[in-house]
PDB file of C-alpha atoms and ligand atoms in Angstrom:
ATOM      1  CA  MET T  53      -6.642   7.641  14.150  1.00  0.00           C
ATOM      2  CA  LYS T  54      -4.693   9.522  11.565  1.00  0.00           C
ATOM      3  CA  ILE T  55      -6.142   9.036   8.086  1.00  0.00           C
ATOM      4  CA  ALA T  56      -3.561   8.596   5.303  1.00  0.00           C
ATOM      5  CA  ILE T  57      -4.111   8.957   1.563  1.00  0.00           C
ATOM      6  CA  LEU T  58      -1.640   7.358  -0.865  1.00  0.00           C
ATOM      7  CA  PRO T  59      -1.831   7.888  -4.636  1.00  0.00           C
ATOM      8  CA  SER T  60      -0.561   4.821  -6.521  1.00  0.00           C
ATOM      9  CA  LEU T  61       1.979   5.573  -9.233  1.00  0.00           C
ATOM     10  CA  LEU T  62       0.744   2.609 -11.286  1.00  0.00           C
ATOM     11  CA  ALA T  63      -2.070   4.835 -12.569  1.00  0.00           C
ATOM     12  CA  ALA T  64       0.244   7.706 -13.560  1.00  0.00           C
ATOM     13  CA  ASP T  65       1.064   8.704 -17.135  1.00  0.00           C
ATOM     14  CA  GLN T  66       4.123   6.474 -17.559  1.00  0.00           C
ATOM     15  CA  GLY T  67       5.628   8.833 -20.128  1.00  0.00           C
ATOM     16  CA  ARG T  68       5.766  11.668 -17.612  1.00  0.00           C
ATOM     17  CA  LEU T  69       6.653   9.885 -14.415  1.00  0.00           C
ATOM     18  CA  GLY T  70       8.715  12.724 -12.951  1.00  0.00           C
ATOM     19  CA  ASP T  71       5.878  15.219 -13.425  1.00  0.00           C
ATOM     20  CA  GLU T  72       3.376  12.742 -12.009  1.00  0.00           C
ATOM     21  CA  ILE T  73       5.503  12.155  -8.892  1.00  0.00           C
ATOM     22  CA  ALA T  74       5.716  15.936  -8.437  1.00  0.00           C
ATOM     23  CA  ARG T  75       1.933  16.130  -8.773  1.00  0.00           C
ATOM     24  CA  VAL T  76       1.558  13.663  -5.903  1.00  0.00           C
ATOM     25  CA  ALA T  77       4.057  15.651  -3.818  1.00  0.00           C
ATOM     26  CA  ALA T  78       1.949  18.780  -4.300  1.00  0.00           C
ATOM     27  CA  SER T  79      -1.390  17.062  -3.623  1.00  0.00           C
ATOM     28  CA  GLY T  80      -1.322  16.985   0.166  1.00  0.00           C
ATOM     29  CA  ALA T  81      -1.148  13.174   0.119  1.00  0.00           C
ATOM     30  CA  ASP T  82       0.638  11.409   2.958  1.00  0.00           C
ATOM     31  CA  ALA T  83       2.819   9.111   0.857  1.00  0.00           C
ATOM     32  CA  LEU T  84       3.399   7.824  -2.653  1.00  0.00           C
ATOM     33  CA  HIS T  85       2.491   4.151  -3.196  1.00  0.00           C
ATOM     34  CA  LEU T  86       4.869   2.289  -5.527  1.00  0.00           C
ATOM     35  CA  ASP T  87       3.739  -1.101  -6.863  1.00  0.00           C
ATOM     36  CA  VAL T  88       6.441  -3.625  -7.709  1.00  0.00           C
ATOM     37  CA  MET T  89       5.378  -6.704  -9.697  1.00  0.00           C
ATOM     38  CA  ASP T  90       7.531  -9.644 -10.698  1.00  0.00           C
ATOM     39  CA  GLY T  91       5.440 -11.422 -13.350  1.00  0.00           C
ATOM     40  CA  HIS T  92       5.299 -14.459 -11.050  1.00  0.00           C
ATOM     41  CA  PHE T  93       3.509 -13.612  -7.816  1.00  0.00           C
ATOM     42  CA  VAL T  94       1.211 -11.551 -10.035  1.00  0.00           C
ATOM     43  CA  PRO T  95       0.752 -11.819 -13.819  1.00  0.00           C
ATOM     44  CA  ASN T  96       2.175  -8.385 -14.590  1.00  0.00           C
ATOM     45  CA  LEU T  97       5.384  -6.343 -14.402  1.00  0.00           C
ATOM     46  CA  SER T  98       5.754  -2.803 -13.161  1.00  0.00           C
ATOM     47  CA  PHE T  99       8.427  -0.776 -11.394  1.00  0.00           C
ATOM     48  CA  SER T 100      12.028  -1.386 -10.363  1.00  0.00           C
ATOM     49  CA  PRO T 101      14.435  -0.079  -7.698  1.00  0.00           C
ATOM     50  CA  GLU T 102      15.389   2.649 -10.190  1.00  0.00           C
ATOM     51  CA  THR T 103      11.801   3.898 -10.073  1.00  0.00           C
ATOM     52  CA  ALA T 104      12.091   4.102  -6.299  1.00  0.00           C
ATOM     53  CA  ALA T 105      15.266   6.160  -6.759  1.00  0.00           C
ATOM     54  CA  LEU T 106      13.447   8.473  -9.199  1.00  0.00           C
ATOM     55  CA  CYS T 107      10.666   8.901  -6.632  1.00  0.00           C
ATOM     56  CA  ARG T 108      13.188   9.643  -3.900  1.00  0.00           C
ATOM     57  CA  ARG T 109      14.986  12.356  -5.823  1.00  0.00           C
ATOM     58  CA  THR T 110      11.746  13.919  -7.088  1.00  0.00           C
ATOM     59  CA  LEU T 111       9.777  13.908  -3.820  1.00  0.00           C
ATOM     60  CA  PRO T 112      10.572  16.501  -1.151  1.00  0.00           C
ATOM     61  CA  GLU T 113      12.849  15.429   1.663  1.00  0.00           C
ATOM     62  CA  GLY T 114      10.908  13.396   4.209  1.00  0.00           C
ATOM     63  CA  PHE T 115       8.000  12.549   1.890  1.00  0.00           C
ATOM     64  CA  ALA T 116       7.029   8.938   2.563  1.00  0.00           C
ATOM     65  CA  LEU T 117       7.551   6.291  -0.123  1.00  0.00           C
ATOM     66  CA  ASN T 118       5.350   3.249   0.446  1.00  0.00           C
ATOM     67  CA  THR T 119       6.637   0.333  -1.622  1.00  0.00           C
ATOM     68  CA  HIS T 120       4.367  -2.666  -2.231  1.00  0.00           C
ATOM     69  CA  LEU T 121       6.288  -5.758  -3.294  1.00  0.00           C
ATOM     70  CA  MET T 122       4.076  -8.149  -5.251  1.00  0.00           C
ATOM     71  CA  MET T 123       6.889 -10.607  -5.750  1.00  0.00           C
ATOM     72  CA  THR T 124       7.614 -14.220  -4.874  1.00  0.00           C
ATOM     73  CA  ASN T 125      11.051 -13.433  -3.490  1.00  0.00           C
ATOM     74  CA  PRO T 126      10.839 -10.216  -1.455  1.00  0.00           C
ATOM     75  CA  GLU T 127      13.906 -11.245   0.590  1.00  0.00           C
ATOM     76  CA  ALA T 128      16.100 -10.695  -2.475  1.00  0.00           C
ATOM     77  CA  TYR T 129      14.817  -7.172  -3.186  1.00  0.00           C
ATOM     78  CA  ALA T 130      13.378  -5.536  -0.064  1.00  0.00           C
ATOM     79  CA  GLU T 131      16.680  -4.073   1.063  1.00  0.00           C
ATOM     80  CA  ARG T 132      17.398  -2.690  -2.408  1.00  0.00           C
ATOM     81  CA  PHE T 133      14.139  -0.774  -2.237  1.00  0.00           C
ATOM     82  CA  ALA T 134      15.119   0.411   1.232  1.00  0.00           C
ATOM     83  CA  GLU T 135      18.483   1.619  -0.111  1.00  0.00           C
ATOM     84  CA  LYS T 136      16.720   3.534  -2.871  1.00  0.00           C
ATOM     85  CA  GLY T 137      14.650   5.424  -0.333  1.00  0.00           C
ATOM     86  CA  SER T 138      11.492   3.475   0.472  1.00  0.00           C
ATOM     87  CA  THR T 139      10.241   4.433   3.919  1.00  0.00           C
ATOM     88  CA  THR T 140       7.854   1.467   4.147  1.00  0.00           C
ATOM     89  CA  VAL T 141       8.229  -1.902   2.427  1.00  0.00           C
ATOM     90  CA  GLN T 142       5.199  -4.166   2.201  1.00  0.00           C
ATOM     91  CA  PHE T 143       5.402  -7.850   1.348  1.00  0.00           C
ATOM     92  CA  HIS T 144       2.769 -10.571   1.092  1.00  0.00           C
ATOM     93  CA  LEU T 145       1.860 -13.068   3.789  1.00  0.00           C
ATOM     94  CA  GLU T 146       0.733 -15.675   1.249  1.00  0.00           C
ATOM     95  CA  LEU T 147       4.490 -16.346   1.141  1.00  0.00           C
ATOM     96  CA  ARG T 148       4.786 -17.100   4.838  1.00  0.00           C
ATOM     97  CA  ASP T 149       5.784 -20.750   4.243  1.00  0.00           C
ATOM     98  CA  THR T 150       8.748 -19.760   2.053  1.00  0.00           C
ATOM     99  CA  VAL T 151       9.697 -16.316   3.353  1.00  0.00           C
ATOM    100  CA  ASN T 152      10.990 -15.800   6.881  1.00  0.00           C
ATOM    101  CA  VAL T 153       8.585 -13.018   7.827  1.00  0.00           C
ATOM    102  CA  ARG T 154      10.281 -12.148  11.112  1.00  0.00           C
ATOM    103  CA  ALA T 155      13.780 -12.082   9.641  1.00  0.00           C
ATOM    104  CA  LEU T 156      12.731  -9.879   6.741  1.00  0.00           C
ATOM    105  CA  ALA T 157      10.846  -7.561   9.087  1.00  0.00           C
ATOM    106  CA  ALA T 158      13.929  -7.325  11.315  1.00  0.00           C
ATOM    107  CA  ALA T 159      16.183  -6.538   8.328  1.00  0.00           C
ATOM    108  CA  LEU T 160      13.880  -3.684   7.326  1.00  0.00           C
ATOM    109  CA  LYS T 161      13.629  -2.326  10.866  1.00  0.00           C
ATOM    110  CA  ALA T 162      17.412  -2.371  11.114  1.00  0.00           C
ATOM    111  CA  ARG T 163      17.380   0.109   8.228  1.00  0.00           C
ATOM    112  CA  ASN T 164      14.694   2.200   9.898  1.00  0.00           C
ATOM    113  CA  VAL T 165      12.138   1.154   7.303  1.00  0.00           C
ATOM    114  CA  ARG T 166       8.537   0.502   8.293  1.00  0.00           C
ATOM    115  CA  VAL T 167       7.158  -2.990   7.739  1.00  0.00           C
ATOM    116  CA  GLY T 168       3.876  -3.636   5.940  1.00  0.00           C
ATOM    117  CA  LEU T 169       2.298  -7.078   5.740  1.00  0.00           C
ATOM    118  CA  ALA T 170      -0.030  -7.527   2.768  1.00  0.00           C
ATOM    119  CA  LEU T 171      -3.013  -9.858   2.418  1.00  0.00           C
ATOM    120  CA  ASN T 172      -4.719 -10.882  -0.803  1.00  0.00           C
ATOM    121  CA  PRO T 173      -8.527 -10.726  -0.787  1.00  0.00           C
ATOM    122  CA  GLU T 174      -8.909 -14.442   0.055  1.00  0.00           C
ATOM    123  CA  THR T 175      -6.255 -14.533   2.769  1.00  0.00           C
ATOM    124  CA  PRO T 176      -7.910 -14.391   6.194  1.00  0.00           C
ATOM    125  CA  ALA T 177      -7.104 -11.886   8.921  1.00  0.00           C
ATOM    126  CA  GLU T 178      -5.835 -14.788  11.021  1.00  0.00           C
ATOM    127  CA  ALA T 179      -2.829 -15.119   8.697  1.00  0.00           C
ATOM    128  CA  ALA T 180      -1.596 -11.776  10.029  1.00  0.00           C
ATOM    129  CA  PHE T 181      -2.355 -12.341  13.720  1.00  0.00           C
ATOM    130  CA  PRO T 182       0.928 -14.162  14.572  1.00  0.00           C
ATOM    131  CA  TYR T 183       2.969 -11.302  13.049  1.00  0.00           C
ATOM    132  CA  LEU T 184       1.197  -8.202  14.330  1.00  0.00           C
ATOM    133  CA  ASP T 185       4.049  -7.520  16.748  1.00  0.00           C
ATOM    134  CA  VAL T 186       6.419  -6.896  13.816  1.00  0.00           C
ATOM    135  CA  ALA T 187       3.929  -5.056  11.569  1.00  0.00           C
ATOM    136  CA  ASP T 188       3.750  -1.287  11.326  1.00  0.00           C
ATOM    137  CA  GLU T 189       0.838  -1.692   8.955  1.00  0.00           C
ATOM    138  CA  VAL T 190      -1.317  -4.364   7.348  1.00  0.00           C
ATOM    139  CA  LEU T 191      -2.338  -3.913   3.732  1.00  0.00           C
ATOM    140  CA  CYS T 192      -5.678  -5.468   2.803  1.00  0.00           C
ATOM    141  CA  MET T 193      -5.922  -5.919  -0.941  1.00  0.00           C
ATOM    142  CA  THR T 194      -9.414  -5.076  -2.102  1.00  0.00           C
ATOM    143  CA  VAL T 195      -8.738  -6.352  -5.645  1.00  0.00           C
ATOM    144  CA  HIS T 196      -6.698  -9.289  -6.897  1.00  0.00           C
ATOM    145  CA  PRO T 197      -3.253  -7.732  -7.186  1.00  0.00           C
ATOM    146  CA  GLY T 198      -1.626  -7.185 -10.552  1.00  0.00           C
ATOM    147  CA  TYR T 199      -3.593  -4.434 -12.257  1.00  0.00           C
ATOM    148  CA  GLY T 200      -5.027  -1.021 -11.551  1.00  0.00           C
ATOM    149  CA  GLY T 201      -8.567  -0.040 -12.419  1.00  0.00           C
ATOM    150  CA  GLN T 202     -10.380  -3.085 -11.010  1.00  0.00           C
ATOM    151  CA  ALA T 203     -13.568  -3.067  -8.937  1.00  0.00           C
ATOM    152  CA  PHE T 204     -13.408  -2.966  -5.119  1.00  0.00           C
ATOM    153  CA  ILE T 205     -14.185  -6.343  -3.497  1.00  0.00           C
ATOM    154  CA  ALA T 206     -16.567  -5.536  -0.630  1.00  0.00           C
ATOM    155  CA  ALA T 207     -16.239  -9.070   0.780  1.00  0.00           C
ATOM    156  CA  VAL T 208     -12.914  -7.888   2.285  1.00  0.00           C
ATOM    157  CA  LEU T 209     -14.701  -5.474   4.681  1.00  0.00           C
ATOM    158  CA  PRO T 210     -15.286  -8.033   7.491  1.00  0.00           C
ATOM    159  CA  LYS T 211     -11.580  -8.864   7.432  1.00  0.00           C
ATOM    160  CA  ILE T 212     -10.744  -5.194   8.000  1.00  0.00           C
ATOM    161  CA  ALA T 213     -13.157  -5.135  10.932  1.00  0.00           C
ATOM    162  CA  ALA T 214     -11.572  -8.302  12.364  1.00  0.00           C
ATOM    163  CA  LEU T 215      -8.092  -6.794  12.146  1.00  0.00           C
ATOM    164  CA  ARG T 216      -9.256  -3.544  13.706  1.00  0.00           C
ATOM    165  CA  GLY T 217     -10.890  -5.497  16.549  1.00  0.00           C
ATOM    166  CA  ARG T 218      -7.630  -7.286  17.191  1.00  0.00           C
ATOM    167  CA  ALA T 219      -5.306  -4.284  16.800  1.00  0.00           C
ATOM    168  CA  PRO T 220      -6.926  -0.948  17.687  1.00  0.00           C
ATOM    169  CA  ALA T 221      -3.787   1.128  17.000  1.00  0.00           C
ATOM    170  CA  LEU T 222      -2.526  -0.660  13.859  1.00  0.00           C
ATOM    171  CA  ASP T 223      -2.345   1.152  10.544  1.00  0.00           C
ATOM    172  CA  ILE T 224      -4.744  -0.771   8.288  1.00  0.00           C
ATOM    173  CA  MET T 225      -4.486   0.115   4.611  1.00  0.00           C
ATOM    174  CA  VAL T 226      -6.733  -0.794   1.695  1.00  0.00           C
ATOM    175  CA  ASP T 227      -5.519  -1.046  -1.883  1.00  0.00           C
ATOM    176  CA  GLY T 228      -7.556  -1.635  -5.026  1.00  0.00           C
ATOM    177  CA  GLY T 229     -10.720  -0.065  -6.397  1.00  0.00           C
ATOM    178  CA  VAL T 230     -10.592   2.747  -3.838  1.00  0.00           C
ATOM    179  CA  ASN T 231     -12.678   5.818  -4.660  1.00  0.00           C
ATOM    180  CA  ASP T 232     -14.593   8.235  -2.473  1.00  0.00           C
ATOM    181  CA  GLU T 233     -17.434   5.747  -1.966  1.00  0.00           C
ATOM    182  CA  THR T 234     -15.515   2.519  -1.411  1.00  0.00           C
ATOM    183  CA  ALA T 235     -13.045   4.349   0.845  1.00  0.00           C
ATOM    184  CA  VAL T 236     -15.917   5.359   3.113  1.00  0.00           C
ATOM    185  CA  ALA T 237     -17.032   1.716   3.406  1.00  0.00           C
ATOM    186  CA  ALA T 238     -13.470   0.670   4.264  1.00  0.00           C
ATOM    187  CA  ALA T 239     -13.108   3.504   6.792  1.00  0.00           C
ATOM    188  CA  ARG T 240     -16.346   2.472   8.489  1.00  0.00           C
ATOM    189  CA  ALA T 241     -14.955  -1.050   8.818  1.00  0.00           C
ATOM    190  CA  GLY T 242     -11.793   0.323  10.428  1.00  0.00           C
ATOM    191  CA  ALA T 243      -9.275   1.079   7.687  1.00  0.00           C
ATOM    192  CA  ASN T 244      -7.308   4.309   8.198  1.00  0.00           C
ATOM    193  CA  ALA T 245      -5.016   4.351   5.146  1.00  0.00           C
ATOM    194  CA  PHE T 246      -6.182   4.418   1.545  1.00  0.00           C
ATOM    195  CA  VAL T 247      -4.250   3.687  -1.638  1.00  0.00           C
ATOM    196  CA  ALA T 248      -5.953   5.044  -4.741  1.00  0.00           C
ATOM    197  CA  GLY T 249      -4.562   4.830  -8.253  1.00  0.00           C
ATOM    198  CA  SER T 250      -6.975   5.374 -11.107  1.00  0.00           C
ATOM    199  CA  PHE T 251      -9.400   7.404  -8.985  1.00  0.00           C
ATOM    200  CA  LEU T 252      -6.831  10.038  -7.954  1.00  0.00           C
ATOM    201  CA  PHE T 253      -4.800  10.215 -11.167  1.00  0.00           C
ATOM    202  CA  ALA T 254      -7.981  10.756 -13.201  1.00  0.00           C
ATOM    203  CA  GLN T 255      -8.708  13.957 -11.279  1.00  0.00           C
ATOM    204  CA  ALA T 256      -7.960  17.317 -12.849  1.00  0.00           C
ATOM    205  CA  ASP T 257      -7.321  18.618  -9.323  1.00  0.00           C
ATOM    206  CA  MET T 258      -5.632  15.824  -7.351  1.00  0.00           C
ATOM    207  CA  ALA T 259      -5.184  18.021  -4.278  1.00  0.00           C
ATOM    208  CA  ALA T 260      -8.912  18.712  -4.021  1.00  0.00           C
ATOM    209  CA  ALA T 261      -9.674  14.997  -4.395  1.00  0.00           C
ATOM    210  CA  VAL T 262      -7.150  14.054  -1.708  1.00  0.00           C
ATOM    211  CA  ALA T 263      -8.649  16.614   0.676  1.00  0.00           C
ATOM    212  CA  ARG T 264     -12.189  15.408  -0.009  1.00  0.00           C
ATOM    213  CA  LEU T 265     -11.230  11.760   0.423  1.00  0.00           C
ATOM    214  CA  ARG T 266      -9.518  12.583   3.715  1.00  0.00           C
ATOM    215  CA  THR T 267     -12.531  14.479   5.057  1.00  0.00           C
ATOM    216  CA  ARG T 268     -14.921  11.687   4.123  1.00  0.00           C
ATOM    217  CA  CYS T 269     -12.710   8.980   5.624  1.00  0.00           C
ATOM    218  CA  GLU T 270     -12.203  10.952   8.837  1.00  0.00           C
ATOM    219  CA  ALA T 271     -15.961  11.260   9.229  1.00  0.00           C
ATOM    220  CA  ALA T 272     -16.579   7.566   8.526  1.00  0.00           C
ATOM    221  CA  PHE T 273     -13.665   5.985  10.406  1.00  0.00           C
ATOM    222  CA  GLY T 274     -14.739   3.268  12.808  1.00  0.00           C
ATOM    223  CA  LYS T 275     -18.439   4.069  12.496  1.00  0.00           C
ATOM    224  CA  GLY T 276     -19.232   0.400  11.757  1.00  0.00           C
ATOM    225  CA  ALA T 277     -20.372  -1.394   8.613  1.00  0.00           C
TER     226      ALA T 277
HETATM  227  C1  LIG A1549      -2.888  -3.462  -7.671  1.00  0.00           C
HETATM  228  C2  LIG A1549      -1.995  -2.473  -6.986  1.00  0.00           C
HETATM  229  C3  LIG A1549      -2.662  -1.210  -6.622  1.00  0.00           C
HETATM  230  C4  LIG A1549      -3.176  -0.422  -7.808  1.00  0.00           C
HETATM  231  C5  LIG A1549      -4.505   0.115  -7.402  1.00  0.00           C
HETATM  232  O1  LIG A1549      -2.240  -4.665  -7.837  1.00  0.00           O
HETATM  233  O2  LIG A1549      -1.449  -3.037  -5.790  1.00  0.00           O
HETATM  234  O3  LIG A1549      -1.846  -0.375  -5.803  1.00  0.00           O
HETATM  235  O4  LIG A1549      -2.375   0.653  -8.198  1.00  0.00           O
HETATM  236  O5  LIG A1549      -5.099   0.711  -8.502  1.00  0.00           O
HETATM  237  P1  LIG A1549      -6.591   1.240  -8.490  1.00  0.00           P
HETATM  238  O6  LIG A1549      -6.690   2.254  -7.396  1.00  0.00           O
HETATM  239  O7  LIG A1549      -6.772   1.808  -9.856  1.00  0.00           O
HETATM  240  O8  LIG A1549      -7.480   0.047  -8.217  1.00  0.00           O
HETATM  241 ZN1  LIG A1550      -0.411  -1.627  -4.351  1.00  0.00          ZN
END
């Protein structure tokens, strides 16, 4: 499977966002990951649709913008992020009793936007099974969402393996505490897409780190826990 590496803008120098977005564009990464927090679904606030617009006009044409909505009401905002240039919008399946997952997925598809379904560390793989037909990717959180710089939760690895067993061709992404060791563990379990914030932005040479991460994940992918 194709391995994808996604730097997370949450770990960027917030005073130089334009430069940091350009750094990601030049790094050889596959997409930029944009975290949106509402202070309700998670106890923090982060970026807005205007940040998505800044990303869009700073990134080269065609560069993927992967937008992760950590918000209680994604139905009210997902299309705004699509309008501002997100190429994937991810929303959380913990909300499946209050959010119409299929309707929101259909609204995104109608705009030619990819659909990502996100799972918190405690949410089982089975929560995603009924919706795999509308998912372009499943995002497995490997930290409790809300903050960058937390430690990778290895207890999520069996869930990744369960999803991979169920959906051999699905894009399975991990997000939280990803570095070049934890990414290898996730790749072995079956993840093929890797969001990394603090690890990649701390590098003096982001491009070299992206290339190394990609090589290591390619070698480890699907090799088993
Ligand atoms: C956490 C966010 C992540 C965050 C990851 O709530 O969803 O995307 O940026 O940061 P690191 O890689 O530092 O754990
Ligand atoms: Zn994220």
